[in-house]
Coordinates of C-alpha atoms and ligand atoms in Angstrom, one line a residue:
X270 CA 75.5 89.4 64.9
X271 CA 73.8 90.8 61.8
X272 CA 73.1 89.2 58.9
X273 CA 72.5 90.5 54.8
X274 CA 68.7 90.7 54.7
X275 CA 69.4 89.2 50.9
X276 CA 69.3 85.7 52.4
X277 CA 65.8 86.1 53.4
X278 CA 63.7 82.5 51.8
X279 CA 60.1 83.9 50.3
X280 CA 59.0 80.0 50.4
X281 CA 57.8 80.0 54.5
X282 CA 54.5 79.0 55.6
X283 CA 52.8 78.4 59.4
X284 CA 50.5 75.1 60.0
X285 CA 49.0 74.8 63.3
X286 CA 51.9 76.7 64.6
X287 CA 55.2 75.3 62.8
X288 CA 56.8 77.1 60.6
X289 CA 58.1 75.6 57.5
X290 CA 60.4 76.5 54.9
X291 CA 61.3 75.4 51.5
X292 CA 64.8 73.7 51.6
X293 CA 66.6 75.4 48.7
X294 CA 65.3 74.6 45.4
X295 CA 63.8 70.7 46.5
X296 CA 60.4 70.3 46.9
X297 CA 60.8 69.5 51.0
X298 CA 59.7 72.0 53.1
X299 CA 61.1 71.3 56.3
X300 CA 60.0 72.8 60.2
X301 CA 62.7 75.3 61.1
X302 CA 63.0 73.3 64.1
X303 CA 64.8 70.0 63.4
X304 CA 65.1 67.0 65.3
X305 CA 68.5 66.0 65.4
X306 CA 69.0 62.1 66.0
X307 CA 72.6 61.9 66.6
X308 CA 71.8 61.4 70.4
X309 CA 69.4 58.7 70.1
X310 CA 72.9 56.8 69.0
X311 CA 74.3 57.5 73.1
X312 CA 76.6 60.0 71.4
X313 CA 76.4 63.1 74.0
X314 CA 75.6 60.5 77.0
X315 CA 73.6 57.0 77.1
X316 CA 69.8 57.3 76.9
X317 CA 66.8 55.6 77.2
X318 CA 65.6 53.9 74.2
X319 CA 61.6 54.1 75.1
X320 CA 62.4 57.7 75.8
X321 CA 63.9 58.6 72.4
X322 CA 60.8 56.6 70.8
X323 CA 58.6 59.0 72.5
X324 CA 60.7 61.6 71.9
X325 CA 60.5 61.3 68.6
X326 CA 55.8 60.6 68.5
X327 CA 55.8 64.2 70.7
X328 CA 58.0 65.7 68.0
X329 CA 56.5 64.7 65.3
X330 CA 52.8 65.4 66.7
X331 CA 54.0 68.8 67.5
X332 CA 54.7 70.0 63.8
X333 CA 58.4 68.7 63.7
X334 CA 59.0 66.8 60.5
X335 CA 62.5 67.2 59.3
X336 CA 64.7 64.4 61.2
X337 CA 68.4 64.4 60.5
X338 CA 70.8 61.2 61.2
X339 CA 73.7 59.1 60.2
X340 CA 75.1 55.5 60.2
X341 CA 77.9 57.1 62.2
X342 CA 75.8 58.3 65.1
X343 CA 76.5 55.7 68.0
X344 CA 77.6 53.4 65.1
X345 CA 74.5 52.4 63.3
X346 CA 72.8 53.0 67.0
X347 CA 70.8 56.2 66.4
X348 CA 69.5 55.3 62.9
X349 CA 68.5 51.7 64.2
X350 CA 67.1 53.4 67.0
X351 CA 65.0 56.3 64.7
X352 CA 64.0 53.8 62.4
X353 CA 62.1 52.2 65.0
X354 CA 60.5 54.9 66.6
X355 CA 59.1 56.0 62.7
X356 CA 57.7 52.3 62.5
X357 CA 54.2 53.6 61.0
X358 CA 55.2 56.7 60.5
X359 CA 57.5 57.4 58.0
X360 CA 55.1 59.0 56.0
X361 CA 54.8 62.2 58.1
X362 CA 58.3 63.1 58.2
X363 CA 61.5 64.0 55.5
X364 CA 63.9 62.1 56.4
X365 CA 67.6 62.6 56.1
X366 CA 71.0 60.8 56.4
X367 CA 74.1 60.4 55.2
X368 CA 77.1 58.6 53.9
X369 CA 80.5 58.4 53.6
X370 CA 81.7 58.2 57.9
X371 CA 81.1 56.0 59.1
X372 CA 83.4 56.1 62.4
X373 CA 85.9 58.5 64.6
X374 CA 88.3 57.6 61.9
X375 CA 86.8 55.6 58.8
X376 CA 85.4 57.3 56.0
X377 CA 84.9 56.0 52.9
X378 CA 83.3 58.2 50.1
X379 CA 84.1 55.7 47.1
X380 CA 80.7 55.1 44.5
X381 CA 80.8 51.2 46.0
X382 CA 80.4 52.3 49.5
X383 CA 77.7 54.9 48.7
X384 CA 75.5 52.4 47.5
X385 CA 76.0 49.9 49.3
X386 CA 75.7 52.6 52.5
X387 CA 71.8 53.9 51.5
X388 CA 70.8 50.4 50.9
X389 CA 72.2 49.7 54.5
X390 CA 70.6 52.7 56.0
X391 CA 67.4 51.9 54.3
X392 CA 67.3 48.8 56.2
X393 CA 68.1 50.2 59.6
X394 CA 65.5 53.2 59.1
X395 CA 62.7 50.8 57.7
X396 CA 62.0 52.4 54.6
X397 CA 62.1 52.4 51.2
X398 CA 63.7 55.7 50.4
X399 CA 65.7 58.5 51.5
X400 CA 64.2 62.4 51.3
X401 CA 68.1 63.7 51.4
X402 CA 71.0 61.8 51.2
X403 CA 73.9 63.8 52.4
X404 CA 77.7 62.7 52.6
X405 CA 79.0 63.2 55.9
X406 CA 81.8 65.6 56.8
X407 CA 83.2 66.1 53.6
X408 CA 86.1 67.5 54.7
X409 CA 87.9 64.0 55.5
X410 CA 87.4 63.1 52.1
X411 CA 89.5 63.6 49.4
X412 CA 88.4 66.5 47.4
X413 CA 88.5 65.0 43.6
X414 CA 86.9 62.2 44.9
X415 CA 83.8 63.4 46.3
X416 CA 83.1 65.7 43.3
X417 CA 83.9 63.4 41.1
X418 CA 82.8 59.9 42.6
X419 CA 80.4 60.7 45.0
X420 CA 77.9 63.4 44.7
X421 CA 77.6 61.3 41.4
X422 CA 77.1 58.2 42.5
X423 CA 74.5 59.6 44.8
X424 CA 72.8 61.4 41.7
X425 CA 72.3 58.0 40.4
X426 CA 70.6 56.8 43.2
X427 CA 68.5 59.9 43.2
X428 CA 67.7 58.9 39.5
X429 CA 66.8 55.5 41.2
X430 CA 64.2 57.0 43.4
X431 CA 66.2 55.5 46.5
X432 CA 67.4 59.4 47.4
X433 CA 65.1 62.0 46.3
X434 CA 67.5 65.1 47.0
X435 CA 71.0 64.7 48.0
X436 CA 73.5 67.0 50.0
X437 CA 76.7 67.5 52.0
X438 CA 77.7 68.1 54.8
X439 CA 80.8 69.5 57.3
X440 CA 82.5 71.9 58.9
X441 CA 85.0 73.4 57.1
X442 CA 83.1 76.2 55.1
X443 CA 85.5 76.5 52.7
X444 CA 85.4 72.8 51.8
X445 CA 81.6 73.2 51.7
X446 CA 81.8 76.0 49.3
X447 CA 84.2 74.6 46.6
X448 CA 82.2 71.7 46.5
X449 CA 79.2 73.3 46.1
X450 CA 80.9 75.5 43.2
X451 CA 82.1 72.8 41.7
X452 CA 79.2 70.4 41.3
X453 CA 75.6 70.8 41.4
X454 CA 74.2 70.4 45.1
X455 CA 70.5 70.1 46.6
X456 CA 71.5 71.1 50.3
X457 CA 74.3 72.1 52.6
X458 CA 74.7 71.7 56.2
X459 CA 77.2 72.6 58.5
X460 CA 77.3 72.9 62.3
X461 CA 78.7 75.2 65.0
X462 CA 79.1 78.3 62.6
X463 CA 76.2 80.1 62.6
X464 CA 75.1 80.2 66.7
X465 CA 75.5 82.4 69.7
X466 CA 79.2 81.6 69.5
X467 CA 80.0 82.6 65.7
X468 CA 78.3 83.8 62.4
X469 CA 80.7 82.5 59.6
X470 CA 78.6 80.7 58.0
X471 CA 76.8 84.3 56.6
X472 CA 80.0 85.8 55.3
X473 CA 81.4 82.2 53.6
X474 CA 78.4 79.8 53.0
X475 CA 75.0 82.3 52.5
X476 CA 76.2 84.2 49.2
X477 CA 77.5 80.7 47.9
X478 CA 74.1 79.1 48.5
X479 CA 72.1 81.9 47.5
X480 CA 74.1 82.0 44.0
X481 CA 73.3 78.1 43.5
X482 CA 69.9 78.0 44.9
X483 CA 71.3 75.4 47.4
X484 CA 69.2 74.8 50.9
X485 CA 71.1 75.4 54.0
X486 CA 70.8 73.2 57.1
X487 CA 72.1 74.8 60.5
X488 CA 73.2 72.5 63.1
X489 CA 74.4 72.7 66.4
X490 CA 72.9 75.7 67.4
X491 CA 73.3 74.6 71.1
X492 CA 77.2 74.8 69.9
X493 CA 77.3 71.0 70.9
X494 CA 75.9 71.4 74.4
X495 CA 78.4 74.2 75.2
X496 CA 75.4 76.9 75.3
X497 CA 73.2 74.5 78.0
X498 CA 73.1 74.2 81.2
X499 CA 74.8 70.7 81.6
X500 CA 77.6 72.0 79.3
X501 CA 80.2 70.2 76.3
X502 CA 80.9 66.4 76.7
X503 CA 84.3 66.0 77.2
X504 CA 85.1 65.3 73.2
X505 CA 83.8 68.6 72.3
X506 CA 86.8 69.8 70.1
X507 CA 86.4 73.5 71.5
X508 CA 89.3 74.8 73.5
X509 CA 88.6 75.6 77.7
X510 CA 88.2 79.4 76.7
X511 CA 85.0 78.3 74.7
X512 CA 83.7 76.1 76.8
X513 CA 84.2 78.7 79.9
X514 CA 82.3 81.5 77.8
X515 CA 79.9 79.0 77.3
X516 CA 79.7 78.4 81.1
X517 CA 79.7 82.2 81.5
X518 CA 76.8 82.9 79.5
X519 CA 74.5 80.1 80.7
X520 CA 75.3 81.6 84.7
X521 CA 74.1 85.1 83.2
X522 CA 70.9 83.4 81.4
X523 CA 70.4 81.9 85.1
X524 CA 70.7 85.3 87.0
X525 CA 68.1 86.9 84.2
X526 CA 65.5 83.8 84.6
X527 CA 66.4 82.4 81.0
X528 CA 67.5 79.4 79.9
X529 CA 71.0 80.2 77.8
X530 CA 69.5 77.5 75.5
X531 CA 66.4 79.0 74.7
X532 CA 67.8 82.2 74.1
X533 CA 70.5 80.2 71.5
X534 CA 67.9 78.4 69.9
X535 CA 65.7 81.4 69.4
X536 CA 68.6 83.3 67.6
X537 CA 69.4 80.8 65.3
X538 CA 65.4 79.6 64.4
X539 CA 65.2 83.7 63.8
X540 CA 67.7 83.5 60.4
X541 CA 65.8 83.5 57.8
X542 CA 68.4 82.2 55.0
X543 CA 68.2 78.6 57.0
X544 CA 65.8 76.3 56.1
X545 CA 66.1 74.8 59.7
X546 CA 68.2 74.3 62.7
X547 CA 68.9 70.9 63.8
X548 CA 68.7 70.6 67.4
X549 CA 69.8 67.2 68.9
X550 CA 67.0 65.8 71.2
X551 CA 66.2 62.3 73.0
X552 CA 63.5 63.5 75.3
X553 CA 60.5 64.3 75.4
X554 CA 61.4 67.1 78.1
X555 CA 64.1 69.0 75.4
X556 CA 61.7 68.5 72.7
X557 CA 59.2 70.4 74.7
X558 CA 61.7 72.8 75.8
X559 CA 63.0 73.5 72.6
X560 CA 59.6 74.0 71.4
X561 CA 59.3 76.9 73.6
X562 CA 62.4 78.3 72.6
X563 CA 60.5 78.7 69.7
X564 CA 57.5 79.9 70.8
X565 CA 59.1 82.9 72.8
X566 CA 61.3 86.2 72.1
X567 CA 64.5 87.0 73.1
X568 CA 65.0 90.9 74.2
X569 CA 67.5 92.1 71.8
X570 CA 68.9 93.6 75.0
X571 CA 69.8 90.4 76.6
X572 CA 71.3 89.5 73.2
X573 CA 73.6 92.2 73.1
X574 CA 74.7 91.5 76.7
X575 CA 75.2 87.9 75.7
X576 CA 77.4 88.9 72.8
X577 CA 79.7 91.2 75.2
X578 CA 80.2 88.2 77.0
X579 CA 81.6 85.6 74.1
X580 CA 83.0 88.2 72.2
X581 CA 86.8 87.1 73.1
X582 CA 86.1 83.7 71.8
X583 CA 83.2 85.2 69.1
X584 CA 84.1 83.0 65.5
X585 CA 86.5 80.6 67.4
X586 CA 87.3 78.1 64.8
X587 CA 89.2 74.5 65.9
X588 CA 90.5 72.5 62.8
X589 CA 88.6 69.5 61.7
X590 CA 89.4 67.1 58.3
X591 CA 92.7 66.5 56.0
X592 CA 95.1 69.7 56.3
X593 CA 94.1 70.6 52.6
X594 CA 90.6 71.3 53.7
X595 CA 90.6 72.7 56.8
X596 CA 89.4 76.4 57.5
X597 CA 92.7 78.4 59.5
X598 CA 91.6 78.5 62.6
X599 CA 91.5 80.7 65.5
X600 CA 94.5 81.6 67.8
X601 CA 92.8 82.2 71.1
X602 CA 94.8 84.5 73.8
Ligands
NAD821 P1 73.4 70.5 69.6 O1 74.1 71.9 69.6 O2 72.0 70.5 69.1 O3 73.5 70.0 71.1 C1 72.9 68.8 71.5 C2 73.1 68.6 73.0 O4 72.2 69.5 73.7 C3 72.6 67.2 73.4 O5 73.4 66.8 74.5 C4 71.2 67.4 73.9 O6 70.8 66.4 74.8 C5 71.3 68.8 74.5 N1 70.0 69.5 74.5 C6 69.1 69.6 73.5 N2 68.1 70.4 73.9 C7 68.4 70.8 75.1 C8 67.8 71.7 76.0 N3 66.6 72.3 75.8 N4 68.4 72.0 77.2 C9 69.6 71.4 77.5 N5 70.2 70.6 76.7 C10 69.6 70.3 75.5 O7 74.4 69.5 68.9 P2 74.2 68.3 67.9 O8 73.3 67.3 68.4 O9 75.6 67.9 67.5 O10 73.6 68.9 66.6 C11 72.2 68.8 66.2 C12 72.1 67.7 65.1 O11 72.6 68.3 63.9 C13 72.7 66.4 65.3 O12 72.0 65.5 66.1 C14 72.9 65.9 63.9 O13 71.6 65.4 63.4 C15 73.2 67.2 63.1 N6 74.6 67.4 63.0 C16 75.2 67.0 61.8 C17 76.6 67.2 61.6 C18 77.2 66.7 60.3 O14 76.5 66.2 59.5 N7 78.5 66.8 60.1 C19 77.4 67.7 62.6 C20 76.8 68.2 63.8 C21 75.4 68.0 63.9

């Protein structure tokens, strides 16, 4: 679970305790802790809307200032839901979301439906303008399209001072990568391949971004609630054998007095090539937790005992967006 030591980003700095780093070459620096909104939209399990509000203050008044969401999350639900809870205080956060999916199924990454999409979300999130404007899971696009229709549509926008960076996002790293070889990105995130669980993304993505002077986003370092203690919702695309190495790892956490996601988060907040690592949150209680996931060290020890026990599913990869852009994945035994 190394990484190059070439992806290290000179642009960090620490105010009252949060540390912050310079997303690529924008001018955003962003907490390496994240708060990822995609459960505010009921997407893992249904929650309580005065809770995600406060959620959100405690975040915010803790250091966190990068919020990440999408019209997709709960339909429209979780950016509704954030926009709300930054009533009054917009101004102390960058603020990204995306375009492009906008269900299980429908995704539309055409110039018409960009636009129309930020002026949408700009509504919903009560504001007048986006910090990053991403298009969402690339990979179920068609490839000539998006470089060719959509990352300039959203230039224009940017132009327009509606966006002021944009990005994209998915899983697929090889999709990520041609893209961002292709045409001139600020930011890439993907999710699920750079955790306890898999390190991909350093191998594929890292010299990619590094070359371009592209920011890169981690998501998912809780692998999607498979490294917690509740565990994967039932949609989680990750085969039982994950989701039982998952389960595996949490019990040994338990038998050392750790919590499996603390010791996740704490790996992934420790990479220096990533701007930050969005962690999806909708109480006050996670945010807190997570916090001190931050605050504390992990032995490498324990590390290295947790690694012996996902190595048989270590860099599992399930397939996810058209054929022509999927990564091959993993044959499991
Ligand atoms: P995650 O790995 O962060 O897991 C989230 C789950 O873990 C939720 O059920 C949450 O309630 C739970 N959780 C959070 N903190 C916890 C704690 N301390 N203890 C126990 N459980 C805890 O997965 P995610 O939410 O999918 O990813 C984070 C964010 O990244 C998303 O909200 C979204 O903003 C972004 N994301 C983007 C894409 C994309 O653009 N394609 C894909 C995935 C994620």
């Amino acid at each position: 679970m190394s990484r190059p030591e070439e992806n290290a980003i000179q642009n960090s700095q620490v105010r009252h305790g949060m540390e912050y780093r310079r997303l690529g070459r924008t001018d955003l620096d962003v907490s390496v802790i994240g708060f990822g909104a995609s459960p505010l939209g009921d997407v893992f399990r249904r929650t309580d809307p005065l809770e995600g509000r406060l959620a959100v203050h405690r975040a915010i008044d803790e250091g966190i200032n990068f919020f990440d969401v999408s019209p997709y999350y709960g339909l429209t639900l979780a950016e509704e839901r954030l926009g709300a809870a930054l009533d009054g205080r917009r101004n102390e956060v960058v603020l990204a979301t995306k375009c492009g999916r906008y269900g299980l199924d429908y995704f539309d990454f055409s110039a018409e439906r960009v636009v129309r999409s930020l002026e949408e979300s700009l509504k919903r999130l009560r504001t007048d303008y986006i910090d990053l404007f991403q298009a969402h899971d690339v990979e179920f696009g068609d490839m000539q399209q998006v470089i060719e229709e959509t990352i300039p549509a959203m230039r224009r926008l940017q132009e327009q001072g509606k966006a002021r960076f944009i990005g994209i996002t998915g899983y697929p790293l090889k999709t990520l990568v041609k893209i961002a070889n292709a045409v001139p990105v600020d930011s890439i995130l993907t999710y699920c391949r750079y955790n306890l669980m898999i390190n991909d993304m350093d191998t594929v993505l890292m010299p990619v971004a590094k070359k371009h002077g592209v920011g890169v986003i981690n998501a998912s370092g809780l692998h999607m609630g498979i490294l917690t203690e509740q565990g994967a919702p039932d949609w989680h695309p990750a085969p039982q054998a994950v989701r039982d190495a998952g389960r595996e790892a949490a019990e040994f956490c338990r038998q050392q007095g750790v919590d499996v996601s603390h010791v996740a988060l704490r790996h992934c907040f420790d990479h220096s090539g990533v701007a930050s690592t969005l962690v999806g949150m909708s109480t006050r209680r996670h945010v807190e937790e997570n916090l001190e996931a931050l605050r504390n060290q992990v032995s490498p020890e324990l590390l290295k005992q947790m690694s012996v026990i996902v190595a048989p599913v270590f860099n599992y990869v399930w397939p996810s967006g058209r054929p022509e852009n999927r990564d091959s994945s993993s044959a499991l035994n």
